[in-house]
PDB file of C-alpha atoms in Angstrom:
ATOM      1  CA  MET A   1      10.574 -13.881  -3.571  1.00 61.00           C
ATOM      2  CA  SER A   2      10.678 -16.636  -0.963  1.00 63.00           C
ATOM      3  CA  GLY A   3       8.596 -18.266   1.745  1.00 68.00           C
ATOM      4  CA  ASN A   4       4.900 -18.995   1.488  1.00 84.00           C
ATOM      5  CA  CYS A   5       4.165 -16.415  -1.216  1.00 91.00           C
ATOM      6  CA  THR A   6       1.068 -16.609  -3.384  1.00 94.00           C
ATOM      7  CA  ILE A   7       1.379 -14.077  -6.155  1.00 96.00           C
ATOM      8  CA  ALA A   8      -1.145 -13.774  -8.973  1.00 96.00           C
ATOM      9  CA  PRO A   9       0.367 -14.230 -12.456  1.00 96.00           C
ATOM     10  CA  SER A  10      -0.600 -10.677 -13.473  1.00 96.00           C
ATOM     11  CA  VAL A  11       1.327  -9.019 -10.596  1.00 97.00           C
ATOM     12  CA  TYR A  12       4.208  -6.743 -11.592  1.00 97.00           C
ATOM     13  CA  LEU A  13       7.283  -7.056  -9.335  1.00 97.00           C
ATOM     14  CA  ALA A  14       9.862  -4.400 -10.238  1.00 96.00           C
ATOM     15  CA  ASP A  15      13.597  -5.016 -10.122  1.00 94.00           C
ATOM     16  CA  GLY A  16      14.859  -4.917  -6.560  1.00 96.00           C
ATOM     17  CA  ALA A  17      11.437  -5.492  -4.980  1.00 98.00           C
ATOM     18  CA  ILE A  18      11.665  -7.960  -2.080  1.00 97.00           C
ATOM     19  CA  VAL A  19       8.715 -10.181  -1.151  1.00 98.00           C
ATOM     20  CA  ARG A  20       9.266 -12.698   1.682  1.00 96.00           C
ATOM     21  CA  GLY A  21       7.236 -14.861   4.033  1.00 96.00           C
ATOM     22  CA  ASP A  22       3.484 -15.400   4.195  1.00 97.00           C
ATOM     23  CA  VAL A  23       2.419 -12.980   1.471  1.00 98.00           C
ATOM     24  CA  THR A  24      -0.536 -13.063  -0.912  1.00 98.00           C
ATOM     25  CA  ILE A  25      -0.757 -10.505  -3.724  1.00 98.00           C
ATOM     26  CA  GLY A  26      -3.912 -10.211  -5.854  1.00 98.00           C
ATOM     27  CA  GLU A  27      -4.443  -9.789  -9.586  1.00 98.00           C
ATOM     28  CA  ASP A  28      -2.898  -6.792 -11.369  1.00 97.00           C
ATOM     29  CA  ALA A  29      -1.243  -5.473  -8.195  1.00 98.00           C
ATOM     30  CA  SER A  30       2.300  -4.088  -8.354  1.00 98.00           C
ATOM     31  CA  VAL A  31       5.307  -3.860  -6.043  1.00 98.00           C
ATOM     32  CA  TRP A  32       7.794  -1.276  -7.254  1.00 98.00           C
ATOM     33  CA  PHE A  33      11.545  -0.723  -7.209  1.00 97.00           C
ATOM     34  CA  HIS A  34      13.199  -1.517  -3.872  1.00 98.00           C
ATOM     35  CA  ALA A  35       9.920  -1.904  -2.003  1.00 99.00           C
ATOM     36  CA  VAL A  36       9.953  -4.549   0.742  1.00 99.00           C
ATOM     37  CA  VAL A  37       6.976  -6.755   1.649  1.00 98.00           C
ATOM     38  CA  ARG A  38       7.888  -8.920   4.684  1.00 97.00           C
ATOM     39  CA  GLY A  39       5.372 -11.419   5.967  1.00 96.00           C
ATOM     40  CA  ASP A  40       7.814 -13.078   8.368  1.00 94.00           C
ATOM     41  CA  GLU A  41       5.962 -12.155  11.588  1.00 94.00           C
ATOM     42  CA  GLY A  42       2.406 -12.623  10.300  1.00 96.00           C
ATOM     43  CA  PRO A  43       0.475 -12.812   7.029  1.00 97.00           C
ATOM     44  CA  ILE A  44       0.293  -9.997   4.508  1.00 98.00           C
ATOM     45  CA  ARG A  45      -2.570  -9.756   2.024  1.00 98.00           C
ATOM     46  CA  ILE A  46      -2.427  -7.192  -0.778  1.00 99.00           C
ATOM     47  CA  GLY A  47      -5.629  -6.850  -2.788  1.00 99.00           C
ATOM     48  CA  ALA A  48      -6.164  -6.739  -6.522  1.00 98.00           C
ATOM     49  CA  ARG A  49      -4.967  -3.670  -8.430  1.00 98.00           C
ATOM     50  CA  SER A  50      -3.162  -2.204  -5.408  1.00 98.00           C
ATOM     51  CA  ASN A  51       0.321  -0.727  -5.716  1.00 98.00           C
ATOM     52  CA  VAL A  52       3.225  -0.583  -3.273  1.00 99.00           C
ATOM     53  CA  GLN A  53       5.483   2.137  -4.637  1.00 98.00           C
ATOM     54  CA  ASP A  54       9.256   2.550  -4.670  1.00 98.00           C
ATOM     55  CA  CYS A  55      11.087   2.049  -1.347  1.00 98.00           C
ATOM     56  CA  ALA A  56       7.893   1.441   0.661  1.00 99.00           C
ATOM     57  CA  VAL A  57       7.946  -1.159   3.457  1.00 99.00           C
ATOM     58  CA  VAL A  58       4.991  -3.397   4.311  1.00 99.00           C
ATOM     59  CA  HIS A  59       5.761  -5.575   7.350  1.00 98.00           C
ATOM     60  CA  SER A  60       3.746  -7.735   9.698  1.00 96.00           C
ATOM     61  CA  ASP A  61       4.365  -7.222  13.425  1.00 94.00           C
ATOM     62  CA  LEU A  62       4.789 -10.049  15.952  1.00 91.00           C
ATOM     63  CA  GLY A  63       1.764 -12.050  14.857  1.00 87.00           C
ATOM     64  CA  THR A  64      -0.231  -9.074  13.616  1.00 95.00           C
ATOM     65  CA  GLY A  65      -0.693  -9.292   9.874  1.00 96.00           C
ATOM     66  CA  VAL A  66      -1.266  -6.620   7.284  1.00 98.00           C
ATOM     67  CA  GLU A  67      -4.414  -6.402   5.196  1.00 99.00           C
ATOM     68  CA  ILE A  68      -4.304  -4.060   2.210  1.00 99.00           C
ATOM     69  CA  GLY A  69      -7.568  -3.872   0.289  1.00 99.00           C
ATOM     70  CA  GLU A  70      -8.177  -3.544  -3.424  1.00 98.00           C
ATOM     71  CA  GLU A  71      -7.132  -0.522  -5.491  1.00 98.00           C
ATOM     72  CA  VAL A  72      -4.965   0.870  -2.686  1.00 98.00           C
ATOM     73  CA  THR A  73      -1.966   3.142  -3.244  1.00 98.00           C
ATOM     74  CA  ILE A  74       0.963   2.872  -0.822  1.00 99.00           C
ATOM     75  CA  GLY A  75       3.158   5.869  -1.697  1.00 98.00           C
ATOM     76  CA  HIS A  76       6.911   6.051  -2.168  1.00 98.00           C
ATOM     77  CA  GLY A  77       8.830   5.443   1.058  1.00 99.00           C
ATOM     78  CA  ALA A  78       5.733   4.753   3.175  1.00 99.00           C
ATOM     79  CA  VAL A  79       5.844   2.214   6.027  1.00 99.00           C
ATOM     80  CA  VAL A  80       2.809   0.057   6.839  1.00 99.00           C
ATOM     81  CA  ARG A  81       3.296  -2.235   9.834  1.00 98.00           C
ATOM     82  CA  GLY A  82       0.640  -4.607  11.192  1.00 97.00           C
ATOM     83  CA  ALA A  83      -2.263  -2.462   9.961  1.00 98.00           C
ATOM     84  CA  HIS A  84      -5.489  -2.715   7.961  1.00 99.00           C
ATOM     85  CA  ILE A  85      -5.858  -0.506   4.887  1.00 99.00           C
ATOM     86  CA  GLY A  86      -9.355  -0.357   3.353  1.00 99.00           C
ATOM     87  CA  ASP A  87     -10.230  -0.557  -0.336  1.00 99.00           C
ATOM     88  CA  ARG A  88      -9.249   2.443  -2.477  1.00 98.00           C
ATOM     89  CA  ALA A  89      -7.372   4.149   0.368  1.00 98.00           C
ATOM     90  CA  MET A  90      -4.183   6.103  -0.282  1.00 98.00           C
ATOM     91  CA  ILE A  91      -1.149   6.200   2.004  1.00 99.00           C
ATOM     92  CA  GLY A  92       0.956   9.241   1.105  1.00 98.00           C
ATOM     93  CA  MET A  93       4.678   9.323   0.432  1.00 98.00           C
ATOM     94  CA  ASN A  94       6.846   8.716   3.508  1.00 99.00           C
ATOM     95  CA  ALA A  95       3.814   8.234   5.759  1.00 99.00           C
ATOM     96  CA  THR A  96       3.945   5.653   8.572  1.00 99.00           C
ATOM     97  CA  VAL A  97       0.972   3.519   9.616  1.00 99.00           C
ATOM     98  CA  MET A  98       1.635   1.666  12.883  1.00 98.00           C
ATOM     99  CA  THR A  99       0.403  -1.654  14.256  1.00 98.00           C
ATOM    100  CA  GLY A 100      -3.315  -1.989  14.878  1.00 98.00           C
ATOM    101  CA  ALA A 101      -4.236   1.106  12.887  1.00 99.00           C
ATOM    102  CA  VAL A 102      -7.271   0.873  10.620  1.00 99.00           C
ATOM    103  CA  ILE A 103      -7.482   3.105   7.564  1.00 99.00           C
ATOM    104  CA  GLY A 104     -11.036   3.193   6.209  1.00 99.00           C
ATOM    105  CA  GLU A 105     -12.163   2.760   2.630  1.00 99.00           C
ATOM    106  CA  GLU A 106     -11.190   5.657   0.360  1.00 98.00           C
ATOM    107  CA  ALA A 107      -9.392   7.450   3.214  1.00 99.00           C
ATOM    108  CA  ILE A 108      -6.171   9.354   2.579  1.00 98.00           C
ATOM    109  CA  VAL A 109      -3.189   9.509   4.930  1.00 99.00           C
ATOM    110  CA  GLY A 110      -1.177  12.587   3.975  1.00 98.00           C
ATOM    111  CA  ALA A 111       2.480  12.532   2.994  1.00 98.00           C
ATOM    112  CA  GLY A 112       4.786  12.281   6.004  1.00 99.00           C
ATOM    113  CA  ALA A 113       1.971  11.598   8.481  1.00 99.00           C
ATOM    114  CA  VAL A 114       2.474   9.153  11.354  1.00 99.00           C
ATOM    115  CA  VAL A 115      -0.656   7.146  12.160  1.00 99.00           C
ATOM    116  CA  PRO A 116      -0.080   5.852  15.726  1.00 98.00           C
ATOM    117  CA  TYR A 117      -0.769   2.408  17.133  1.00 97.00           C
ATOM    118  CA  GLY A 118      -4.451   1.483  17.007  1.00 97.00           C
ATOM    119  CA  MET A 119      -5.730   4.694  15.411  1.00 99.00           C
ATOM    120  CA  ASN A 120      -8.889   4.491  13.310  1.00 98.00           C
ATOM    121  CA  VAL A 121      -9.170   6.757  10.268  1.00 99.00           C
ATOM    122  CA  PRO A 122     -12.826   6.710   9.137  1.00 99.00           C
ATOM    123  CA  PRO A 123     -13.765   6.049   5.501  1.00 99.00           C
ATOM    124  CA  ARG A 124     -13.369   8.974   3.077  1.00 98.00           C
ATOM    125  CA  CYS A 125     -11.487  11.111   5.611  1.00 99.00           C
ATOM    126  CA  LEU A 126      -8.117  12.861   5.503  1.00 98.00           C
ATOM    127  CA  ALA A 127      -5.528  12.226   8.238  1.00 99.00           C
ATOM    128  CA  VAL A 128      -2.384  14.385   8.400  1.00 99.00           C
ATOM    129  CA  GLY A 129       0.385  15.339  10.803  1.00 98.00           C
ATOM    130  CA  VAL A 130       2.693  13.860  13.412  1.00 98.00           C
ATOM    131  CA  PRO A 131       0.958  12.282  15.153  1.00 98.00           C
ATOM    132  CA  ALA A 132      -1.779  12.032  12.539  1.00 99.00           C
ATOM    133  CA  ARG A 133      -5.208  13.405  13.242  1.00 98.00           C
ATOM    134  CA  VAL A 134      -8.353  13.288  11.153  1.00 99.00           C
ATOM    135  CA  VAL A 135      -8.941  16.804   9.867  1.00 98.00           C
ATOM    136  CA  ARG A 136     -11.985  16.469   7.613  1.00 98.00           C
ATOM    137  CA  GLU A 137     -13.986  14.422   5.161  1.00 98.00           C
ATOM    138  CA  LEU A 138     -12.585  14.205   1.653  1.00 98.00           C
ATOM    139  CA  GLU A 139     -14.065  16.204  -1.181  1.00 97.00           C
ATOM    140  CA  ARG A 140     -15.154  14.610  -4.433  1.00 97.00           C
ATOM    141  CA  TRP A 141     -12.120  15.916  -6.381  1.00 96.00           C
ATOM    142  CA  GLU A 142      -9.763  14.328  -3.832  1.00 96.00           C
ATOM    143  CA  LEU A 143     -11.467  10.951  -4.199  1.00 97.00           C
ATOM    144  CA  GLU A 144     -11.180  11.304  -7.982  1.00 96.00           C
ATOM    145  CA  GLN A 145      -7.494  12.214  -7.696  1.00 94.00           C
ATOM    146  CA  SER A 146      -6.849   9.180  -5.496  1.00 94.00           C
ATOM    147  CA  ARG A 147      -8.578   6.954  -8.047  1.00 95.00           C
ATOM    148  CA  ALA A 148      -6.531   8.505 -10.863  1.00 95.00           C
ATOM    149  CA  ALA A 149      -3.323   7.665  -8.971  1.00 92.00           C
ATOM    150  CA  PHE A 150      -4.114   3.961  -8.683  1.00 91.00           C
ATOM    151  CA  LEU A 151      -5.286   3.857 -12.331  1.00 95.00           C
ATOM    152  CA  ALA A 152      -2.008   5.461 -13.428  1.00 95.00           C
ATOM    153  CA  TYR A 153      -0.076   2.717 -11.641  1.00 95.00           C
ATOM    154  CA  LEU A 154      -2.215   0.030 -13.287  1.00 95.00           C
ATOM    155  CA  GLU A 155      -1.273   1.469 -16.664  1.00 94.00           C
ATOM    156  CA  LEU A 156       2.375   1.904 -15.714  1.00 95.00           C
ATOM    157  CA  ALA A 157       2.655  -1.703 -14.490  1.00 95.00           C
ATOM    158  CA  ALA A 158       1.039  -2.957 -17.702  1.00 93.00           C
ATOM    159  CA  GLY A 159       3.621  -1.011 -19.692  1.00 94.00           C
ATOM    160  CA  TYR A 160       6.497  -2.530 -17.723  1.00 92.00           C
ATOM    161  CA  ARG A 161       5.060  -6.047 -18.105  1.00 89.00           C
ATOM    162  CA  GLN A 162       4.844  -5.487 -21.870  1.00 88.00           C
ATOM    163  CA  GLY A 163       8.451  -4.292 -22.039  1.00 86.00           C
ATOM    164  CA  LYS A 164       7.666  -0.664 -22.944  1.00 84.00           C
ATOM    165  CA  TRP A 165      10.073   0.599 -20.279  1.00 73.00           C
ATOM    166  CA  LYS A 166      13.642  -0.627 -20.253  1.00 62.00           C
ATOM    167  CA  GLY A 167      16.290  -0.271 -17.581  1.00 56.00           C
ATOM    168  CA  PRO A 168      19.673   1.390 -18.127  1.00 49.00           C
TER     169      PRO A 168
END
């Protein structure tokens, strides 16, 4: 961790996580193993209870910051660059969200999708594919599953902070 970082005391930073530059991370958020959060080209704000999973990259882009809302899940290997992610949204594993994209509250970007520059994904909608396209509104069970994912990471981070999980 270096630069102008403001990280709440309750944040869990896993071994190998890299946080640099102008980065603010809210209460009970987590940044997992080998994830990179680089605020060297603009500010990054990660909201309370959000999680950035293993090997994900969150990077500002030439003066364009990143805003990640509260209770957001950024899946394993995902890339978020210069984008806005609304509260309770989920970015699937290995998805890419490009500069200027806006992901609405409770929206889901499917695994492996590529959200192009400036795309808007409306709240509570599903975007999939390369390039991503909005295919439909989310059903109640999908919203519940997304919520369960972020809650699971809250519990997992608490366990790591308490020393329940040990490394090799």
